[in-house]
Short mmCIF file of C-alpha atoms in Angstrom, two decimals:
data_model
loop_
_atom_site.label_atom_id
_atom_site.label_comp_id
_atom_site.label_asym_id
_atom_site.label_seq_id
_atom_site.Cartn_x
_atom_site.Cartn_y
_atom_site.Cartn_z
CA MET X 1 -32.71 49.70 -38.68
CA THR X 2 -31.05 52.44 -36.64
CA TYR X 3 -27.36 53.02 -35.85
CA GLU X 4 -26.05 51.16 -38.91
CA ALA X 5 -22.44 52.33 -38.53
CA GLU X 6 -22.40 51.44 -34.83
CA ARG X 7 -23.86 48.00 -35.56
CA ALA X 8 -21.18 47.32 -38.16
CA LEU X 9 -18.48 48.37 -35.69
CA MET X 10 -19.82 46.13 -32.94
CA CYS X 11 -19.92 43.13 -35.28
CA ALA X 12 -16.32 43.83 -36.31
CA VAL X 13 -15.13 44.07 -32.71
CA GLY X 14 -17.09 40.94 -31.78
CA LYS X 15 -15.38 38.99 -34.56
CA LEU X 16 -12.01 40.32 -33.45
CA LEU X 17 -12.69 39.10 -29.90
CA TYR X 18 -13.58 35.69 -31.31
CA ASP X 19 -10.65 35.50 -33.72
CA ARG X 20 -8.19 36.45 -30.97
CA GLY X 21 -9.53 33.65 -28.79
CA TYR X 22 -10.84 36.00 -26.11
CA VAL X 23 -14.28 34.35 -26.37
CA ALA X 24 -15.45 30.90 -27.45
CA ALA X 25 -18.85 29.63 -28.60
CA ASN X 26 -21.44 32.12 -27.28
CA ASP X 27 -19.26 33.64 -24.54
CA GLY X 28 -18.88 37.32 -23.84
CA ASN X 29 -20.92 40.42 -24.50
CA LEU X 30 -20.48 43.99 -25.71
CA SER X 31 -22.34 47.24 -25.39
CA MET X 32 -21.88 50.82 -26.52
CA LYS X 33 -23.68 54.11 -26.05
CA THR X 34 -25.31 55.39 -29.21
CA ALA X 35 -27.05 58.33 -27.51
CA PRO X 36 -27.15 59.67 -23.94
CA ASP X 37 -30.08 57.38 -23.16
CA ARG X 38 -29.55 54.55 -25.65
CA LEU X 39 -27.32 51.49 -25.78
CA LEU X 40 -26.51 48.97 -28.48
CA VAL X 41 -26.04 45.53 -26.90
CA THR X 42 -25.24 42.03 -28.08
CA PRO X 43 -27.90 39.31 -27.88
CA SER X 44 -27.82 36.18 -25.78
CA GLY X 45 -26.87 32.85 -27.30
CA VAL X 46 -24.96 34.07 -30.37
CA SER X 47 -21.25 33.69 -31.09
CA LYS X 48 -19.47 37.03 -31.18
CA GLY X 49 -17.71 35.75 -34.27
CA ARG X 50 -21.00 35.35 -36.15
CA LEU X 51 -22.85 38.52 -35.22
CA THR X 52 -24.81 40.34 -37.89
CA PRO X 53 -26.10 43.91 -37.53
CA ASP X 54 -29.75 42.89 -37.35
CA MET X 55 -29.06 40.67 -34.31
CA LEU X 56 -28.07 43.62 -32.13
CA LEU X 57 -30.51 45.24 -29.72
CA VAL X 58 -31.18 48.83 -28.77
CA THR X 59 -32.06 49.36 -25.10
CA ASP X 60 -32.52 52.25 -22.74
CA LEU X 61 -30.32 52.72 -19.69
CA GLU X 62 -32.66 50.52 -17.65
CA GLY X 63 -32.14 47.59 -20.00
CA ASN X 64 -35.57 47.78 -21.65
CA VAL X 65 -35.43 46.55 -25.26
CA LEU X 66 -36.50 49.25 -27.71
CA GLU X 67 -35.39 47.60 -30.96
CA GLY X 68 -34.69 43.98 -31.84
CA ASN X 69 -36.39 40.60 -31.56
CA ARG X 70 -33.80 38.71 -29.50
CA HIS X 71 -33.07 38.57 -25.80
CA PRO X 72 -30.24 40.82 -24.61
CA SER X 73 -27.25 39.21 -22.96
CA SER X 74 -28.03 38.02 -19.44
CA GLU X 75 -25.04 40.08 -18.25
CA THR X 76 -26.47 43.38 -19.53
CA LYS X 77 -27.04 44.33 -15.87
CA MET X 78 -23.27 44.38 -15.42
CA HIS X 79 -22.87 46.77 -18.33
CA LEU X 80 -25.61 49.03 -16.98
CA ALA X 81 -23.80 49.21 -13.63
CA VAL X 82 -20.69 50.49 -15.40
CA TYR X 83 -22.63 53.20 -17.24
CA ARG X 84 -24.34 54.27 -14.03
CA GLY X 85 -21.07 54.43 -12.13
CA ARG X 86 -19.00 56.06 -14.87
CA LEU X 87 -20.78 58.72 -16.90
CA ASP X 88 -17.68 59.13 -19.10
CA VAL X 89 -17.84 55.53 -20.34
CA GLY X 90 -19.08 54.92 -23.86
CA ALA X 91 -18.55 51.16 -24.23
CA VAL X 92 -18.10 47.98 -22.19
CA VAL X 93 -16.56 44.63 -23.16
CA HIS X 94 -16.86 41.35 -21.25
CA ALA X 95 -14.83 38.33 -22.38
CA HIS X 96 -13.08 35.18 -21.18
CA PRO X 97 -9.48 35.51 -22.39
CA PRO X 98 -7.76 32.27 -21.33
CA VAL X 99 -4.77 33.53 -19.35
CA SER X 100 -6.38 36.49 -17.59
CA THR X 101 -9.39 34.28 -16.82
CA ALA X 102 -6.95 31.80 -15.25
CA PHE X 103 -5.83 34.67 -13.00
CA ALA X 104 -9.52 35.23 -12.18
CA VAL X 105 -9.97 31.54 -11.34
CA CYS X 106 -7.02 31.85 -8.94
CA ARG X 107 -8.54 35.15 -7.74
CA ARG X 108 -5.32 36.99 -8.40
CA GLY X 109 -5.44 40.54 -9.64
CA MET X 110 -2.72 42.24 -11.65
CA GLU X 111 -2.07 45.21 -9.41
CA THR X 112 1.67 45.05 -8.71
CA PRO X 113 3.48 47.56 -10.99
CA TYR X 114 5.66 45.16 -12.97
CA LEU X 115 5.22 46.76 -16.40
CA SER X 116 5.75 50.40 -17.35
CA GLU X 117 2.94 50.22 -19.94
CA LEU X 118 0.56 48.93 -17.29
CA VAL X 119 1.29 51.93 -15.08
CA THR X 120 1.00 54.56 -17.82
CA GLY X 121 -1.94 53.00 -19.65
CA LEU X 122 -4.27 50.37 -18.28
CA GLY X 123 -3.48 50.79 -14.60
CA ALA X 124 -3.97 48.20 -11.88
CA VAL X 125 -6.40 45.37 -12.65
CA PRO X 126 -7.99 44.06 -9.44
CA CYS X 127 -9.93 40.83 -9.06
CA THR X 128 -13.24 40.61 -7.27
CA PRO X 129 -12.82 38.67 -4.01
CA SER X 130 -15.61 36.13 -4.52
CA PHE X 131 -17.69 34.54 -7.25
CA ALA X 132 -20.85 36.38 -8.26
CA MET X 133 -23.63 34.13 -9.53
CA LEU X 134 -24.23 34.64 -13.24
CA SER X 135 -27.28 36.57 -14.45
CA THR X 136 -28.03 37.92 -10.95
CA ASP X 137 -27.63 41.30 -9.30
CA GLN X 138 -24.53 39.90 -7.58
CA VAL X 139 -22.55 40.46 -10.77
CA PRO X 140 -23.16 44.22 -11.16
CA ARG X 141 -22.72 44.72 -7.42
CA SER X 142 -19.37 42.92 -7.55
CA VAL X 143 -17.88 45.42 -10.03
CA GLU X 144 -19.28 48.64 -8.56
CA PRO X 145 -16.46 49.14 -6.01
CA TYR X 146 -13.86 49.22 -8.80
CA LEU X 147 -15.48 51.59 -11.29
CA ALA X 148 -14.24 54.94 -10.02
CA ASP X 149 -10.52 54.16 -9.98
CA HIS X 150 -10.03 51.47 -12.64
CA CYS X 151 -10.79 50.71 -16.27
CA ALA X 152 -10.65 46.91 -16.02
CA VAL X 153 -11.45 44.22 -13.48
CA LEU X 154 -11.14 40.45 -13.30
CA LEU X 155 -14.32 38.65 -12.25
CA ALA X 156 -13.62 35.80 -9.84
CA ASN X 157 -14.10 32.42 -11.58
CA HIS X 158 -15.71 34.19 -14.52
CA GLY X 159 -13.63 36.38 -16.86
CA ALA X 160 -12.62 39.98 -17.49
CA LEU X 161 -14.48 43.26 -17.88
CA THR X 162 -13.15 46.45 -19.46
CA TRP X 163 -14.64 49.82 -20.27
CA GLY X 164 -13.61 52.95 -22.18
CA GLU X 165 -14.69 56.11 -23.91
CA ASP X 166 -15.56 54.13 -27.04
CA LEU X 167 -15.70 50.53 -28.20
CA TRP X 168 -12.17 50.47 -29.57
CA GLU X 169 -10.74 51.69 -26.28
CA ALA X 170 -12.71 49.07 -24.35
CA PHE X 171 -11.47 46.36 -26.74
CA ASP X 172 -7.86 47.61 -26.57
CA ARG X 173 -8.01 47.42 -22.80
CA MET X 174 -9.26 43.85 -22.97
CA GLU X 175 -6.37 43.00 -25.27
CA THR X 176 -3.93 44.67 -22.86
CA VAL X 177 -5.38 42.73 -19.91
CA GLU X 178 -4.75 39.43 -21.68
CA HIS X 179 -1.30 40.45 -22.95
CA THR X 180 -0.30 41.51 -19.44
CA ALA X 181 -1.55 38.23 -17.98
CA LYS X 182 0.60 36.29 -20.47
CA ILE X 183 3.70 38.28 -19.54
CA LEU X 184 3.11 37.88 -15.80
CA LEU X 185 2.52 34.15 -16.18
CA ASN X 186 5.78 33.74 -18.09
CA ALA X 187 7.65 35.93 -15.60
CA ARG X 188 6.46 33.75 -12.74
CA LEU X 189 7.47 30.61 -14.61
CA LEU X 190 10.95 32.04 -15.11
CA GLY X 191 11.38 33.08 -11.50
CA ASP X 192 10.54 35.94 -9.12
CA PRO X 193 9.26 38.99 -11.04
CA VAL X 194 10.80 42.31 -9.97
CA ALA X 195 8.35 45.16 -9.45
CA LEU X 196 9.06 48.77 -10.29
CA THR X 197 10.01 50.92 -7.31
CA GLN X 198 7.62 53.44 -5.78
CA GLU X 199 9.71 56.25 -7.27
CA GLU X 200 9.65 54.72 -10.74
CA THR X 201 5.93 54.10 -10.50
CA ALA X 202 5.24 57.67 -9.40
CA GLU X 203 7.30 59.07 -12.27
CA LEU X 204 5.52 56.86 -14.79
CA ARG X 205 2.12 57.96 -13.47
CA SER X 206 3.16 61.58 -13.90
CA MET X 207 3.66 60.84 -17.61
CA GLN X 208 0.09 59.63 -18.19
CA GLY X 209 -1.10 63.04 -19.37
CA MET X 210 1.70 63.26 -21.92
CA TYR X 211 0.84 59.83 -23.36
CA ARG X 212 -2.85 60.74 -23.56
CA GLN X 213 -1.94 63.85 -25.51
CA LEU X 214 0.27 61.88 -27.88
CA ARG X 215 -2.65 59.56 -28.65
CA GLN X 216 -4.80 62.44 -29.80
CA VAL X 217 -5.07 63.30 -33.50
CA ARG X 218 -3.08 66.42 -34.30
CA GLU X 219 -4.98 69.29 -35.86
CA GLU X 220 -3.93 70.31 -39.36
CA ILE X 221 -1.74 73.44 -39.39
CA PRO X 222 -2.97 75.74 -42.18
#
């Protein structure tokens, strides 16, 4: 069995998605690049909370199964579209977190700059304008317009999709999507949320490089 460390990581992240309530039953799917032309993907019909390393599949970038005896997730096409559109992406996570999926059902994105962390980190989270039929080419086509300028999107009447340089970053972005949705829901229940000004938003965006640098591991000084 190849990619043992990567398989163990994907099972751990899948269980975390399940334990956090971002997926239920057999919902959701994950993928990660293990080589320039190889992906590790989750199978169809298995709870992300009960994944084992041998269940995972190795595919090429066309979705052809190279290792494994299960069927890949029916939404693998959506993952492939992300990798085609963003060569810097190393992992993709699709889930159905309850509050952000409620935003998707209402077809409301989270693009207004209400939160400083949203501006400096995740960025705007748009929602696709119409429902894309599951397991068809409509789904990958629906996310393609958002790949270049975003790292997360809500899928109308479906769920959320995030991507990142690695699987942890893609998971963290999914967690941030759901956390943001909870805050916005509560803000709207309390009253009229107040957005950051254009000047404040511009200044926060100028700080993105500094925050990226702070996230990097410092080199040891001899």
